[in-house]
Amino acid sequence: MNEHELKLLKTNLPKSPGVQGREKYLNSAVLVPLVMLNGEYHLLFEKRSSAIPQGDEICFPGGKYDPEQDATCEDAALRETAEELGIGKDKIEVEGRFDTVVASMGAAVDPFLGILKIRAINELSIDPREVQKVFTLPVAYFERNKPETYFVRLEVQPSYVDENGARIVLFPGKELGLPSKYHQPWGGRKFRMFVYKTPEGVIWGLTAEIIHELIKHLKQSTASSRR
């Protein structure tokens, strides 16, 4: 690389932080929907249909980024929310976004904070193929109630046994001449999991991470305004 190439490289570096190698992740987006009810903002949640992946779990509306339909991840969040909740995009006002969440299972999720311009949740027409029900909880509930913290163990598996009993090698550490510790599963790092126990059920995983981040920003903003 010469001086000219270095200058070209510098101009082509990312202008803002992102997720390196993002194309290897499942890219998706969610809306963190706020609804004004009885003079205070509530978070709106979905309980997934039993017939879809991660069925019966509580989540925010959203889904996979589709480059054929979505110009941006924000577009994906709005499209999926409109489809799942039966609400026009003109009734969703995006207020901003949170940092990308990189999940342990290989997904990169962009959360967008938005206001649903409705007076009651019965104005929604949910898609029963994807959503069992919707409900709300006051944002203040999560300010008052901290999540419980648990851990899972993450391990790199360079091979696995398929349904026919055959071992499938994904990463041939031995053949590559790597140290012996990479011939077998390695890692074993603990990974933090937040869990909120609510009157509507347990909220955990990515949804709980996003709620925790929202409350953190809210408390920081409130504290700054008092200085």
mmCIF file of C-alpha atoms in Angstrom:
data_model
loop_
_atom_site.group_PDB
_atom_site.id
_atom_site.type_symbol
_atom_site.label_atom_id
_atom_site.label_comp_id
_atom_site.label_asym_id
_atom_site.label_seq_id
_atom_site.Cartn_x
_atom_site.Cartn_y
_atom_site.Cartn_z
ATOM 1 C CA MET A 1 0.000 0.000 0.000
ATOM 2 C CA ASN A 2 1.383 3.398 -0.975
ATOM 3 C CA GLU A 3 0.536 6.925 0.274
ATOM 4 C CA HIS A 4 -2.132 7.443 -2.377
ATOM 5 C CA GLU A 5 -3.828 4.149 -1.538
ATOM 6 C CA LEU A 6 -3.737 5.020 2.163
ATOM 7 C CA LYS A 7 -5.545 8.307 1.455
ATOM 8 C CA LEU A 8 -8.155 6.460 -0.584
ATOM 9 C CA LEU A 9 -8.589 3.943 2.230
ATOM 10 C CA LYS A 10 -9.026 6.736 4.773
ATOM 11 C CA THR A 11 -11.832 8.348 2.756
ATOM 12 C CA ASN A 12 -13.576 4.983 2.484
ATOM 13 C CA LEU A 13 -13.557 4.137 6.212
ATOM 14 C CA PRO A 14 -16.978 4.133 7.952
ATOM 15 C CA LYS A 15 -18.200 7.614 8.881
ATOM 16 C CA SER A 16 -19.894 6.262 11.999
ATOM 17 C CA PRO A 17 -19.528 3.033 14.026
ATOM 18 C CA GLY A 18 -21.319 -0.023 12.726
ATOM 19 C CA VAL A 19 -21.180 -3.815 13.025
ATOM 20 C CA GLN A 20 -18.178 -5.361 11.293
ATOM 21 C CA GLY A 21 -19.050 -8.336 9.104
ATOM 22 C CA ARG A 22 -22.730 -7.560 9.450
ATOM 23 C CA GLU A 23 -23.572 -9.587 6.355
ATOM 24 C CA LYS A 24 -22.835 -12.824 8.253
ATOM 25 C CA TYR A 25 -25.601 -12.097 10.787
ATOM 26 C CA LEU A 26 -29.359 -12.425 10.480
ATOM 27 C CA ASN A 27 -30.249 -8.751 10.138
ATOM 28 C CA SER A 28 -33.528 -7.611 11.590
ATOM 29 C CA ALA A 29 -35.219 -4.583 13.132
ATOM 30 C CA VAL A 30 -37.842 -3.954 15.772
ATOM 31 C CA LEU A 31 -40.008 -1.048 16.789
ATOM 32 C CA VAL A 32 -40.113 -0.172 20.491
ATOM 33 C CA PRO A 33 -43.682 1.184 20.470
ATOM 34 C CA LEU A 34 -44.901 3.795 22.903
ATOM 35 C CA VAL A 35 -48.614 4.451 23.406
ATOM 36 C CA MET A 36 -49.990 7.323 25.482
ATOM 37 C CA LEU A 37 -52.643 5.917 27.840
ATOM 38 C CA ASN A 38 -54.157 7.708 30.833
ATOM 39 C CA GLY A 39 -51.587 10.474 30.690
ATOM 40 C CA GLU A 40 -48.437 8.344 30.629
ATOM 41 C CA TYR A 41 -46.480 6.393 28.044
ATOM 42 C CA HIS A 42 -46.820 2.633 27.911
ATOM 43 C CA LEU A 43 -44.700 0.119 26.024
ATOM 44 C CA LEU A 44 -46.706 -2.083 23.691
ATOM 45 C CA PHE A 45 -45.774 -5.749 23.425
ATOM 46 C CA GLU A 46 -46.834 -8.709 21.321
ATOM 47 C CA LYS A 47 -47.219 -12.317 22.367
ATOM 48 C CA ARG A 48 -46.151 -14.398 19.398
ATOM 49 C CA SER A 49 -48.404 -16.943 17.772
ATOM 50 C CA SER A 50 -47.720 -20.552 18.772
ATOM 51 C CA ALA A 51 -47.262 -21.452 15.100
ATOM 52 C CA ILE A 52 -44.166 -19.341 14.409
ATOM 53 C CA PRO A 53 -40.527 -19.547 15.592
ATOM 54 C CA GLN A 54 -40.132 -18.541 19.239
ATOM 55 C CA GLY A 55 -43.867 -19.030 19.598
ATOM 56 C CA ASP A 56 -45.694 -17.886 22.753
ATOM 57 C CA GLU A 57 -42.860 -15.497 23.664
ATOM 58 C CA ILE A 58 -43.261 -11.793 24.378
ATOM 59 C CA CYS A 59 -41.536 -9.398 21.999
ATOM 60 C CA PHE A 60 -41.664 -6.068 20.225
ATOM 61 C CA PRO A 61 -43.049 -5.921 16.664
ATOM 62 C CA GLY A 62 -40.458 -6.346 13.961
ATOM 63 C CA GLY A 63 -38.687 -8.865 11.791
ATOM 64 C CA LYS A 64 -36.085 -9.648 9.204
ATOM 65 C CA TYR A 65 -34.607 -6.962 6.977
ATOM 66 C CA ASP A 66 -35.583 -7.690 3.365
ATOM 67 C CA PRO A 67 -33.395 -5.896 0.800
ATOM 68 C CA GLU A 68 -36.108 -6.344 -1.842
ATOM 69 C CA GLN A 69 -38.652 -4.425 0.248
ATOM 70 C CA ASP A 70 -36.629 -2.322 2.663
ATOM 71 C CA ALA A 71 -34.201 0.475 1.865
ATOM 72 C CA THR A 72 -33.121 0.624 5.522
ATOM 73 C CA CYS A 73 -33.598 -1.276 8.770
ATOM 74 C CA GLU A 74 -36.011 1.460 9.837
ATOM 75 C CA ASP A 75 -38.128 0.564 6.805
ATOM 76 C CA ALA A 76 -38.092 -3.066 7.949
ATOM 77 C CA ALA A 77 -39.243 -2.132 11.445
ATOM 78 C CA LEU A 78 -42.102 -0.013 10.092
ATOM 79 C CA ARG A 79 -43.165 -2.598 7.510
ATOM 80 C CA GLU A 80 -43.217 -5.462 9.998
ATOM 81 C CA THR A 81 -45.023 -3.386 12.621
ATOM 82 C CA ALA A 82 -47.685 -2.318 10.126
ATOM 83 C CA GLU A 83 -48.200 -5.928 9.048
ATOM 84 C CA GLU A 84 -48.292 -7.440 12.534
ATOM 85 C CA LEU A 85 -50.406 -4.782 14.232
ATOM 86 C CA GLY A 86 -52.622 -3.823 11.303
ATOM 87 C CA ILE A 87 -51.716 -0.169 11.598
ATOM 88 C CA GLY A 88 -50.897 2.332 8.876
ATOM 89 C CA LYS A 89 -47.325 3.597 8.695
ATOM 90 C CA ASP A 90 -48.742 7.108 8.901
ATOM 91 C CA LYS A 91 -49.763 6.311 12.479
ATOM 92 C CA ILE A 92 -46.207 5.409 13.514
ATOM 93 C CA GLU A 93 -43.859 8.241 14.418
ATOM 94 C CA VAL A 94 -40.211 7.215 14.787
ATOM 95 C CA GLU A 95 -38.484 9.214 17.537
ATOM 96 C CA GLY A 96 -34.992 7.768 17.218
ATOM 97 C CA ARG A 97 -33.003 4.569 17.513
ATOM 98 C CA PHE A 98 -30.912 2.583 19.940
ATOM 99 C CA ASP A 99 -27.566 0.931 19.295
ATOM 100 C CA THR A 100 -27.566 -2.290 17.290
ATOM 101 C CA VAL A 101 -27.949 -5.361 19.492
ATOM 102 C CA VAL A 102 -25.778 -8.321 18.485
ATOM 103 C CA ALA A 103 -27.381 -11.485 19.819
ATOM 104 C CA SER A 104 -25.488 -14.557 20.944
ATOM 105 C CA MET A 105 -27.332 -16.669 18.366
ATOM 106 C CA GLY A 106 -25.984 -14.730 15.386
ATOM 107 C CA ALA A 107 -28.503 -11.928 14.830
ATOM 108 C CA ALA A 108 -27.985 -8.174 14.564
ATOM 109 C CA VAL A 109 -31.092 -6.249 15.609
ATOM 110 C CA ASP A 110 -31.689 -2.527 15.122
ATOM 111 C CA PRO A 111 -34.278 -1.155 17.602
ATOM 112 C CA PHE A 112 -36.226 2.017 16.762
ATOM 113 C CA LEU A 113 -38.209 4.007 19.303
ATOM 114 C CA GLY A 114 -41.599 5.042 17.989
ATOM 115 C CA ILE A 115 -44.970 6.386 19.028
ATOM 116 C CA LEU A 116 -48.181 4.705 17.910
ATOM 117 C CA LYS A 117 -50.716 7.437 17.246
ATOM 118 C CA ILE A 118 -53.686 5.556 18.665
ATOM 119 C CA ARG A 119 -55.911 6.143 21.694
ATOM 120 C CA ALA A 120 -56.447 2.478 22.643
ATOM 121 C CA ILE A 121 -55.025 -0.879 21.588
ATOM 122 C CA ASN A 122 -58.424 -2.027 20.326
ATOM 123 C CA GLU A 123 -57.789 0.248 17.339
ATOM 124 C CA LEU A 124 -55.214 -2.302 16.163
ATOM 125 C CA SER A 125 -56.062 -5.253 13.923
ATOM 126 C CA ILE A 126 -53.405 -7.848 14.709
ATOM 127 C CA ASP A 127 -52.402 -10.579 12.286
ATOM 128 C CA PRO A 128 -53.360 -13.827 14.103
ATOM 129 C CA ARG A 129 -50.871 -15.819 12.008
ATOM 130 C CA GLU A 130 -48.071 -14.032 13.832
ATOM 131 C CA VAL A 131 -49.548 -12.464 16.951
ATOM 132 C CA GLN A 132 -51.697 -14.028 19.684
ATOM 133 C CA LYS A 133 -52.385 -10.769 21.479
ATOM 134 C CA VAL A 134 -50.989 -7.358 22.325
ATOM 135 C CA PHE A 135 -50.782 -5.658 25.691
ATOM 136 C CA THR A 136 -49.156 -2.622 27.277
ATOM 137 C CA LEU A 137 -47.197 -1.927 30.435
ATOM 138 C CA PRO A 138 -46.289 1.560 31.693
ATOM 139 C CA VAL A 139 -42.700 2.588 31.092
ATOM 140 C CA ALA A 140 -42.724 3.469 34.793
ATOM 141 C CA TYR A 141 -43.201 -0.232 35.600
ATOM 142 C CA PHE A 142 -39.720 -0.952 34.247
ATOM 143 C CA GLU A 143 -38.287 2.080 36.029
ATOM 144 C CA ARG A 144 -39.547 0.661 39.332
ATOM 145 C CA ASN A 145 -38.750 -2.994 38.665
ATOM 146 C CA LYS A 146 -35.214 -3.998 37.792
ATOM 147 C CA PRO A 147 -34.664 -7.182 35.788
ATOM 148 C CA GLU A 148 -33.315 -10.366 37.310
ATOM 149 C CA THR A 149 -29.925 -11.323 35.908
ATOM 150 C CA TYR A 150 -28.979 -14.838 34.807
ATOM 151 C CA PHE A 151 -26.286 -16.338 32.604
ATOM 152 C CA VAL A 152 -25.993 -18.949 29.879
ATOM 153 C CA ARG A 153 -22.798 -20.581 28.655
ATOM 154 C CA LEU A 154 -21.701 -19.989 25.073
ATOM 155 C CA GLU A 155 -19.395 -22.471 23.380
ATOM 156 C CA VAL A 156 -17.952 -22.659 19.877
ATOM 157 C CA GLN A 157 -18.822 -25.953 18.188
ATOM 158 C CA PRO A 158 -16.473 -26.689 15.251
ATOM 159 C CA SER A 159 -18.473 -29.816 14.406
ATOM 160 C CA TYR A 160 -21.809 -31.452 15.130
ATOM 161 C CA VAL A 161 -23.630 -34.768 14.702
ATOM 162 C CA ASP A 162 -26.504 -34.651 12.204
ATOM 163 C CA GLU A 163 -29.831 -36.486 12.380
ATOM 164 C CA ASN A 164 -28.245 -39.558 10.709
ATOM 165 C CA GLY A 165 -25.472 -39.816 13.267
ATOM 166 C CA ALA A 166 -22.773 -38.481 10.951
ATOM 167 C CA ARG A 167 -20.282 -35.946 12.270
ATOM 168 C CA ILE A 168 -20.245 -32.781 10.176
ATOM 169 C CA VAL A 169 -17.032 -30.782 10.460
ATOM 170 C CA LEU A 170 -17.558 -27.066 9.949
ATOM 171 C CA PHE A 171 -14.160 -25.798 10.996
ATOM 172 C CA PRO A 172 -11.267 -28.282 10.426
ATOM 173 C CA GLY A 173 -8.915 -26.994 13.101
ATOM 174 C CA LYS A 174 -6.770 -30.136 13.063
ATOM 175 C CA GLU A 175 -6.310 -30.118 9.278
ATOM 176 C CA LEU A 176 -5.480 -26.404 9.401
ATOM 177 C CA GLY A 177 -2.683 -27.122 11.839
ATOM 178 C CA LEU A 178 -4.210 -25.096 14.660
ATOM 179 C CA PRO A 179 -3.546 -25.885 18.351
ATOM 180 C CA SER A 180 -5.383 -28.945 19.661
ATOM 181 C CA LYS A 181 -7.799 -26.868 21.782
ATOM 182 C CA TYR A 182 -9.471 -25.801 18.513
ATOM 183 C CA HIS A 183 -10.105 -29.392 17.412
ATOM 184 C CA GLN A 184 -12.886 -29.696 20.004
ATOM 185 C CA PRO A 185 -15.525 -27.258 21.313
ATOM 186 C CA TRP A 186 -13.911 -24.219 22.912
ATOM 187 C CA GLY A 187 -14.909 -21.034 24.657
ATOM 188 C CA GLY A 188 -17.474 -21.475 27.356
ATOM 189 C CA ARG A 189 -17.928 -17.773 28.092
ATOM 190 C CA LYS A 190 -20.803 -16.738 30.329
ATOM 191 C CA PHE A 191 -23.396 -14.554 28.589
ATOM 192 C CA ARG A 192 -25.683 -12.268 30.600
ATOM 193 C CA MET A 193 -29.450 -12.641 30.279
ATOM 194 C CA PHE A 194 -31.967 -10.151 31.678
ATOM 195 C CA VAL A 195 -35.411 -11.356 32.791
ATOM 196 C CA TYR A 196 -38.370 -9.128 33.664
ATOM 197 C CA LYS A 197 -41.226 -10.825 35.512
ATOM 198 C CA THR A 198 -44.394 -8.892 34.682
ATOM 199 C CA PRO A 199 -48.137 -9.351 35.255
ATOM 200 C CA GLU A 200 -48.382 -10.357 31.578
ATOM 201 C CA GLY A 201 -45.600 -12.946 31.673
ATOM 202 C CA VAL A 202 -41.834 -13.241 31.526
ATOM 203 C CA ILE A 203 -39.954 -10.896 29.185
ATOM 204 C CA TRP A 204 -36.394 -11.982 28.462
ATOM 205 C CA GLY A 205 -33.681 -12.135 25.796
ATOM 206 C CA LEU A 206 -33.305 -9.343 23.256
ATOM 207 C CA THR A 207 -36.564 -7.708 24.272
ATOM 208 C CA ALA A 208 -35.386 -7.443 27.877
ATOM 209 C CA GLU A 209 -32.001 -6.093 26.722
ATOM 210 C CA ILE A 210 -33.724 -3.348 24.736
ATOM 211 C CA ILE A 211 -36.004 -2.428 27.654
ATOM 212 C CA HIS A 212 -32.990 -2.235 29.952
ATOM 213 C CA GLU A 213 -31.227 0.059 27.473
ATOM 214 C CA LEU A 214 -34.313 2.288 27.181
ATOM 215 C CA ILE A 215 -34.548 2.687 30.953
ATOM 216 C CA LYS A 216 -30.816 3.374 31.216
ATOM 217 C CA HIS A 217 -31.060 6.198 28.655
ATOM 218 C CA LEU A 218 -34.227 7.542 30.271
ATOM 219 C CA LYS A 219 -32.607 7.720 33.711
ATOM 220 C CA GLN A 220 -29.454 9.311 32.317
ATOM 221 C CA SER A 221 -31.504 11.926 30.466
ATOM 222 C CA THR A 222 -33.588 12.702 33.540
ATOM 223 C CA ALA A 223 -30.499 13.013 35.726
ATOM 224 C CA SER A 224 -28.808 15.345 33.214
ATOM 225 C CA SER A 225 -31.857 17.617 33.049
ATOM 226 C CA ARG A 226 -31.702 18.140 36.836
ATOM 227 C CA ARG A 227 -28.103 19.348 36.853
#
